[in-house]
Amino acid sequence: MDDQELLKRLPDSFVSLLFSVNGFVQFGGGLHVRGACFEPDWHSLRRAWFGPGSISDLFPAVNHNWVPFAEDCVGDQFLLKSTGVVRLSAETGELEELGLTLGEFLRRANTDPIGFLAMEPLLQFRQDQGDLPDGHLVHAYPPFCTEEAANGVSLAAIPAWELHQFHAELARSLPECNGKIRIEIRD
């Protein structure tokens, strides 16, 4: 834990967790709780909260005071605010108040990780391709929020920050697209 200065800005419940374990990846990538560290970049809470391309920079609905403490396997974000945990659906940019404290959130995740964290894409990825590399998330194409996804999706592991940027662009384009989007994939 080399980012001691950050601890002063965090809720006591999260600071206690970080002192016992400085973030973690659980369920084979189903839940990533960020740490108070500068490196690796994908694990840094500072990077997600204040860095270039922070979660609040990428997603306008996210208040910059909310703590982006965790993410699931497909890049949906979990944010701490004074009233509890909020889930950001990364593909759409929509927020959902979970009505849970940090402790309650972690208990729910441990009690029913597959259902609560919607880990089906990760389970399919692991069955087809093996373990998810550190710092990577599962990318679905076409995105789950599209009608075409009902016919099946391709899953790939991509670096977390690349997926965050893709999702942010997708979420920004949805209100303007009148139900039709075109996604171009470039090498």
PDB file of C-alpha atoms in Angstrom:
ATOM      1  CA  MET A   1       0.000   0.000   0.000  1.00  0.00           C
ATOM      2  CA  ASP A   2       2.143   2.845  -1.296  1.00  0.00           C
ATOM      3  CA  ASP A   3      -0.594   5.482  -1.732  1.00  0.00           C
ATOM      4  CA  GLN A   4      -1.065   6.497   1.912  1.00  0.00           C
ATOM      5  CA  GLU A   5      -2.243  10.001   0.977  1.00  0.00           C
ATOM      6  CA  LEU A   6      -5.314   8.555  -0.741  1.00  0.00           C
ATOM      7  CA  LEU A   7      -6.484   6.897   2.486  1.00  0.00           C
ATOM      8  CA  LYS A   8      -7.351  10.304   3.972  1.00  0.00           C
ATOM      9  CA  ARG A   9     -10.072  10.756   1.331  1.00  0.00           C
ATOM     10  CA  LEU A  10     -11.749   7.357   1.793  1.00  0.00           C
ATOM     11  CA  PRO A  11     -14.593   6.220   4.054  1.00  0.00           C
ATOM     12  CA  ASP A  12     -13.409   4.441   7.213  1.00  0.00           C
ATOM     13  CA  SER A  13     -15.033   1.157   6.178  1.00  0.00           C
ATOM     14  CA  PHE A  14     -12.986   1.055   2.977  1.00  0.00           C
ATOM     15  CA  VAL A  15      -9.772   2.114   4.734  1.00  0.00           C
ATOM     16  CA  SER A  16     -10.237  -0.801   7.174  1.00  0.00           C
ATOM     17  CA  LEU A  17     -10.619  -3.194   4.268  1.00  0.00           C
ATOM     18  CA  LEU A  18      -7.514  -1.818   2.552  1.00  0.00           C
ATOM     19  CA  PHE A  19      -5.449  -2.246   5.720  1.00  0.00           C
ATOM     20  CA  SER A  20      -6.441  -5.917   5.891  1.00  0.00           C
ATOM     21  CA  VAL A  21      -5.986  -6.515   2.150  1.00  0.00           C
ATOM     22  CA  ASN A  22      -4.962  -3.800  -0.306  1.00  0.00           C
ATOM     23  CA  GLY A  23      -7.566  -4.645  -2.883  1.00  0.00           C
ATOM     24  CA  PHE A  24      -8.067  -8.025  -4.506  1.00  0.00           C
ATOM     25  CA  VAL A  25      -9.320  -9.969  -7.478  1.00  0.00           C
ATOM     26  CA  GLN A  26     -11.836 -12.610  -6.488  1.00  0.00           C
ATOM     27  CA  PHE A  27     -13.781 -15.353  -8.280  1.00  0.00           C
ATOM     28  CA  GLY A  28     -11.253 -15.601 -11.098  1.00  0.00           C
ATOM     29  CA  GLY A  29     -11.882 -12.012 -12.150  1.00  0.00           C
ATOM     30  CA  GLY A  30     -15.561 -11.789 -11.211  1.00  0.00           C
ATOM     31  CA  LEU A  31     -14.837  -8.997  -8.742  1.00  0.00           C
ATOM     32  CA  HIS A  32     -11.895  -6.618  -8.635  1.00  0.00           C
ATOM     33  CA  VAL A  33     -11.615  -4.342  -5.587  1.00  0.00           C
ATOM     34  CA  ARG A  34      -9.016  -1.656  -6.262  1.00  0.00           C
ATOM     35  CA  GLY A  35      -6.093  -0.910  -3.951  1.00  0.00           C
ATOM     36  CA  ALA A  36      -4.361   2.167  -2.541  1.00  0.00           C
ATOM     37  CA  CYS A  37      -1.339   1.809  -4.796  1.00  0.00           C
ATOM     38  CA  PHE A  38       0.249   3.529  -7.766  1.00  0.00           C
ATOM     39  CA  GLU A  39       1.064   0.330  -9.676  1.00  0.00           C
ATOM     40  CA  PRO A  40      -0.080  -1.734 -11.381  1.00  0.00           C
ATOM     41  CA  ASP A  41      -2.153   0.846 -13.212  1.00  0.00           C
ATOM     42  CA  TRP A  42      -5.193  -1.433 -13.568  1.00  0.00           C
ATOM     43  CA  HIS A  43      -5.311  -1.972  -9.775  1.00  0.00           C
ATOM     44  CA  SER A  44      -4.789   1.639  -8.691  1.00  0.00           C
ATOM     45  CA  LEU A  45      -7.751   3.273  -7.002  1.00  0.00           C
ATOM     46  CA  ARG A  46      -6.079   6.665  -7.552  1.00  0.00           C
ATOM     47  CA  ARG A  47      -5.968   5.997 -11.321  1.00  0.00           C
ATOM     48  CA  ALA A  48      -9.656   5.062 -11.403  1.00  0.00           C
ATOM     49  CA  TRP A  49     -10.710   7.996  -9.218  1.00  0.00           C
ATOM     50  CA  PHE A  50      -8.441  10.875 -10.235  1.00  0.00           C
ATOM     51  CA  GLY A  51      -6.189   9.722 -13.063  1.00  0.00           C
ATOM     52  CA  PRO A  52      -6.420  10.575 -16.733  1.00  0.00           C
ATOM     53  CA  GLY A  53      -9.549   8.951 -18.080  1.00  0.00           C
ATOM     54  CA  SER A  54     -10.911   8.371 -14.570  1.00  0.00           C
ATOM     55  CA  ILE A  55     -14.305   6.704 -14.238  1.00  0.00           C
ATOM     56  CA  SER A  56     -15.958  10.098 -13.561  1.00  0.00           C
ATOM     57  CA  ASP A  57     -14.212  11.596 -16.614  1.00  0.00           C
ATOM     58  CA  LEU A  58     -15.392   8.750 -18.827  1.00  0.00           C
ATOM     59  CA  PHE A  59     -18.970   8.576 -17.536  1.00  0.00           C
ATOM     60  CA  PRO A  60     -20.701  11.957 -16.998  1.00  0.00           C
ATOM     61  CA  ALA A  61     -23.343  10.442 -14.691  1.00  0.00           C
ATOM     62  CA  VAL A  62     -20.632   9.574 -12.141  1.00  0.00           C
ATOM     63  CA  ASN A  63     -19.918  12.269  -9.563  1.00  0.00           C
ATOM     64  CA  HIS A  64     -16.179  12.847  -9.136  1.00  0.00           C
ATOM     65  CA  ASN A  65     -16.599  12.505  -5.339  1.00  0.00           C
ATOM     66  CA  TRP A  66     -17.869   8.935  -5.622  1.00  0.00           C
ATOM     67  CA  VAL A  67     -15.185   6.312  -5.004  1.00  0.00           C
ATOM     68  CA  PRO A  68     -14.861   3.792  -7.887  1.00  0.00           C
ATOM     69  CA  PHE A  69     -13.777   1.026  -5.523  1.00  0.00           C
ATOM     70  CA  ALA A  70     -14.551  -2.048  -7.618  1.00  0.00           C
ATOM     71  CA  GLU A  71     -15.608  -3.509 -10.951  1.00  0.00           C
ATOM     72  CA  ASP A  72     -17.054  -6.770 -12.190  1.00  0.00           C
ATOM     73  CA  CYS A  73     -15.786  -9.016 -14.975  1.00  0.00           C
ATOM     74  CA  VAL A  74     -17.352  -6.972 -17.792  1.00  0.00           C
ATOM     75  CA  GLY A  75     -16.342  -3.557 -16.482  1.00  0.00           C
ATOM     76  CA  ASP A  76     -19.484  -2.493 -14.656  1.00  0.00           C
ATOM     77  CA  GLN A  77     -18.305  -0.198 -11.864  1.00  0.00           C
ATOM     78  CA  PHE A  78     -19.199  -0.148  -8.188  1.00  0.00           C
ATOM     79  CA  LEU A  79     -18.970   3.258  -6.568  1.00  0.00           C
ATOM     80  CA  LEU A  80     -19.118   4.325  -2.934  1.00  0.00           C
ATOM     81  CA  LYS A  81     -21.047   7.442  -2.103  1.00  0.00           C
ATOM     82  CA  SER A  82     -22.391   8.725   1.201  1.00  0.00           C
ATOM     83  CA  THR A  83     -25.664   6.802   0.803  1.00  0.00           C
ATOM     84  CA  GLY A  84     -24.072   3.470  -0.116  1.00  0.00           C
ATOM     85  CA  VAL A  85     -22.966   1.498  -3.168  1.00  0.00           C
ATOM     86  CA  VAL A  86     -24.028   2.415  -6.707  1.00  0.00           C
ATOM     87  CA  ARG A  87     -23.603   0.206  -9.778  1.00  0.00           C
ATOM     88  CA  LEU A  88     -22.693   1.814 -13.090  1.00  0.00           C
ATOM     89  CA  SER A  89     -23.738  -0.227 -16.098  1.00  0.00           C
ATOM     90  CA  ALA A  90     -20.707   0.466 -18.264  1.00  0.00           C
ATOM     91  CA  GLU A  91     -22.319  -0.245 -21.642  1.00  0.00           C
ATOM     92  CA  THR A  92     -25.214   2.159 -21.081  1.00  0.00           C
ATOM     93  CA  GLY A  93     -23.861   4.572 -18.461  1.00  0.00           C
ATOM     94  CA  GLU A  94     -26.933   3.971 -16.294  1.00  0.00           C
ATOM     95  CA  LEU A  95     -26.686   4.109 -12.505  1.00  0.00           C
ATOM     96  CA  GLU A  96     -28.444   1.834 -10.030  1.00  0.00           C
ATOM     97  CA  GLU A  97     -28.566   2.540  -6.303  1.00  0.00           C
ATOM     98  CA  LEU A  98     -28.010  -0.843  -4.664  1.00  0.00           C
ATOM     99  CA  GLY A  99     -29.032   0.314  -1.180  1.00  0.00           C
ATOM    100  CA  LEU A 100     -26.055  -1.519   0.354  1.00  0.00           C
ATOM    101  CA  THR A 101     -23.178  -0.501   2.560  1.00  0.00           C
ATOM    102  CA  LEU A 102     -19.690  -1.628   1.580  1.00  0.00           C
ATOM    103  CA  GLY A 103     -19.890  -4.531   4.046  1.00  0.00           C
ATOM    104  CA  GLU A 104     -23.308  -5.595   2.774  1.00  0.00           C
ATOM    105  CA  PHE A 105     -22.070  -5.372  -0.818  1.00  0.00           C
ATOM    106  CA  LEU A 106     -19.100  -7.662  -0.079  1.00  0.00           C
ATOM    107  CA  ARG A 107     -21.324 -10.144   1.801  1.00  0.00           C
ATOM    108  CA  ARG A 108     -23.786 -10.302  -1.123  1.00  0.00           C
ATOM    109  CA  ALA A 109     -20.919 -10.785  -3.573  1.00  0.00           C
ATOM    110  CA  ASN A 110     -19.542 -13.653  -1.474  1.00  0.00           C
ATOM    111  CA  THR A 111     -22.948 -15.245  -0.908  1.00  0.00           C
ATOM    112  CA  ASP A 112     -24.047 -15.288  -4.564  1.00  0.00           C
ATOM    113  CA  PRO A 113     -21.164 -14.225  -6.800  1.00  0.00           C
ATOM    114  CA  ILE A 114     -22.608 -15.633 -10.025  1.00  0.00           C
ATOM    115  CA  GLY A 115     -26.024 -14.016  -9.606  1.00  0.00           C
ATOM    116  CA  PHE A 116     -25.078 -10.803  -7.806  1.00  0.00           C
ATOM    117  CA  LEU A 117     -22.054 -10.020  -9.976  1.00  0.00           C
ATOM    118  CA  ALA A 118     -23.593 -11.409 -13.200  1.00  0.00           C
ATOM    119  CA  MET A 119     -20.558 -13.637 -13.797  1.00  0.00           C
ATOM    120  CA  GLU A 120     -22.001 -15.737 -16.628  1.00  0.00           C
ATOM    121  CA  PRO A 121     -19.772 -14.096 -19.274  1.00  0.00           C
ATOM    122  CA  LEU A 122     -16.691 -14.866 -17.198  1.00  0.00           C
ATOM    123  CA  LEU A 123     -17.742 -18.482 -16.687  1.00  0.00           C
ATOM    124  CA  GLN A 124     -18.245 -18.877 -20.434  1.00  0.00           C
ATOM    125  CA  PHE A 125     -14.927 -17.157 -21.168  1.00  0.00           C
ATOM    126  CA  ARG A 126     -13.077 -19.428 -18.746  1.00  0.00           C
ATOM    127  CA  GLN A 127     -14.705 -22.521 -20.235  1.00  0.00           C
ATOM    128  CA  ASP A 128     -13.799 -21.504 -23.791  1.00  0.00           C
ATOM    129  CA  GLN A 129     -10.496 -19.674 -23.358  1.00  0.00           C
ATOM    130  CA  GLY A 130      -9.113 -20.252 -19.876  1.00  0.00           C
ATOM    131  CA  ASP A 131      -8.234 -17.843 -17.116  1.00  0.00           C
ATOM    132  CA  LEU A 132      -8.724 -14.111 -17.463  1.00  0.00           C
ATOM    133  CA  PRO A 133      -5.318 -12.386 -17.326  1.00  0.00           C
ATOM    134  CA  ASP A 134      -4.656  -9.845 -14.558  1.00  0.00           C
ATOM    135  CA  GLY A 135      -5.696  -6.359 -15.564  1.00  0.00           C
ATOM    136  CA  HIS A 136      -8.119  -7.620 -18.216  1.00  0.00           C
ATOM    137  CA  LEU A 137     -11.891  -7.706 -18.431  1.00  0.00           C
ATOM    138  CA  VAL A 138     -14.309  -9.688 -20.571  1.00  0.00           C
ATOM    139  CA  HIS A 139     -15.466  -7.786 -23.649  1.00  0.00           C
ATOM    140  CA  ALA A 140     -18.671  -8.920 -25.353  1.00  0.00           C
ATOM    141  CA  TYR A 141     -19.328  -8.288 -29.022  1.00  0.00           C
ATOM    142  CA  PRO A 142     -21.929  -7.330 -29.920  1.00  0.00           C
ATOM    143  CA  PRO A 143     -22.444  -5.448 -26.637  1.00  0.00           C
ATOM    144  CA  PHE A 144     -24.944  -7.026 -24.251  1.00  0.00           C
ATOM    145  CA  CYS A 145     -27.181  -3.929 -24.442  1.00  0.00           C
ATOM    146  CA  THR A 146     -27.920  -4.536 -28.144  1.00  0.00           C
ATOM    147  CA  GLU A 147     -30.689  -6.633 -29.677  1.00  0.00           C
ATOM    148  CA  GLU A 148     -28.073  -8.564 -31.643  1.00  0.00           C
ATOM    149  CA  ALA A 149     -26.587  -9.915 -28.407  1.00  0.00           C
ATOM    150  CA  ALA A 150     -29.677 -12.113 -28.026  1.00  0.00           C
ATOM    151  CA  ASN A 151     -28.260 -14.208 -30.894  1.00  0.00           C
ATOM    152  CA  GLY A 152     -24.997 -14.745 -29.028  1.00  0.00           C
ATOM    153  CA  VAL A 153     -21.810 -12.822 -28.380  1.00  0.00           C
ATOM    154  CA  SER A 154     -18.105 -13.310 -28.860  1.00  0.00           C
ATOM    155  CA  LEU A 155     -16.051 -12.906 -25.713  1.00  0.00           C
ATOM    156  CA  ALA A 156     -12.486 -11.636 -25.535  1.00  0.00           C
ATOM    157  CA  ALA A 157     -10.102 -10.538 -22.807  1.00  0.00           C
ATOM    158  CA  ILE A 158      -8.943  -6.961 -23.253  1.00  0.00           C
ATOM    159  CA  PRO A 159      -7.056  -4.565 -20.965  1.00  0.00           C
ATOM    160  CA  ALA A 160      -9.403  -2.998 -18.434  1.00  0.00           C
ATOM    161  CA  TRP A 161      -8.748   0.630 -19.391  1.00  0.00           C
ATOM    162  CA  GLU A 162      -9.355  -0.083 -23.079  1.00  0.00           C
ATOM    163  CA  LEU A 163     -12.726  -1.604 -22.234  1.00  0.00           C
ATOM    164  CA  HIS A 164     -13.609   1.353 -19.989  1.00  0.00           C
ATOM    165  CA  GLN A 165     -12.946   3.733 -22.882  1.00  0.00           C
ATOM    166  CA  PHE A 166     -14.961   1.618 -25.336  1.00  0.00           C
ATOM    167  CA  HIS A 167     -17.902   1.406 -22.934  1.00  0.00           C
ATOM    168  CA  ALA A 168     -17.807   5.150 -22.250  1.00  0.00           C
ATOM    169  CA  GLU A 169     -17.952   5.912 -25.984  1.00  0.00           C
ATOM    170  CA  LEU A 170     -20.800   3.440 -26.419  1.00  0.00           C
ATOM    171  CA  ALA A 171     -22.747   4.881 -23.472  1.00  0.00           C
ATOM    172  CA  ARG A 172     -22.304   8.447 -24.790  1.00  0.00           C
ATOM    173  CA  SER A 173     -23.546   7.470 -28.251  1.00  0.00           C
ATOM    174  CA  LEU A 174     -26.691   5.612 -27.176  1.00  0.00           C
ATOM    175  CA  PRO A 175     -28.930   8.635 -26.446  1.00  0.00           C
ATOM    176  CA  GLU A 176     -28.095  10.169 -29.831  1.00  0.00           C
ATOM    177  CA  CYS A 177     -28.378   7.108 -32.051  1.00  0.00           C
ATOM    178  CA  ASN A 178     -32.175   6.595 -32.258  1.00  0.00           C
ATOM    179  CA  GLY A 179     -31.741   2.900 -31.614  1.00  0.00           C
ATOM    180  CA  LYS A 180     -29.132   2.287 -34.324  1.00  0.00           C
ATOM    181  CA  ILE A 181     -25.394   2.242 -33.813  1.00  0.00           C
ATOM    182  CA  ARG A 182     -22.528   1.156 -35.965  1.00  0.00           C
ATOM    183  CA  ILE A 183     -19.400  -0.158 -34.322  1.00  0.00           C
ATOM    184  CA  GLU A 184     -16.185  -0.156 -36.300  1.00  0.00           C
ATOM    185  CA  ILE A 185     -13.377  -2.388 -35.096  1.00  0.00           C
ATOM    186  CA  ARG A 186      -9.887  -1.255 -36.021  1.00  0.00           C
ATOM    187  CA  ASP A 187      -6.621  -3.044 -35.481  1.00  0.00           C
TER     188      ASP A 187
END
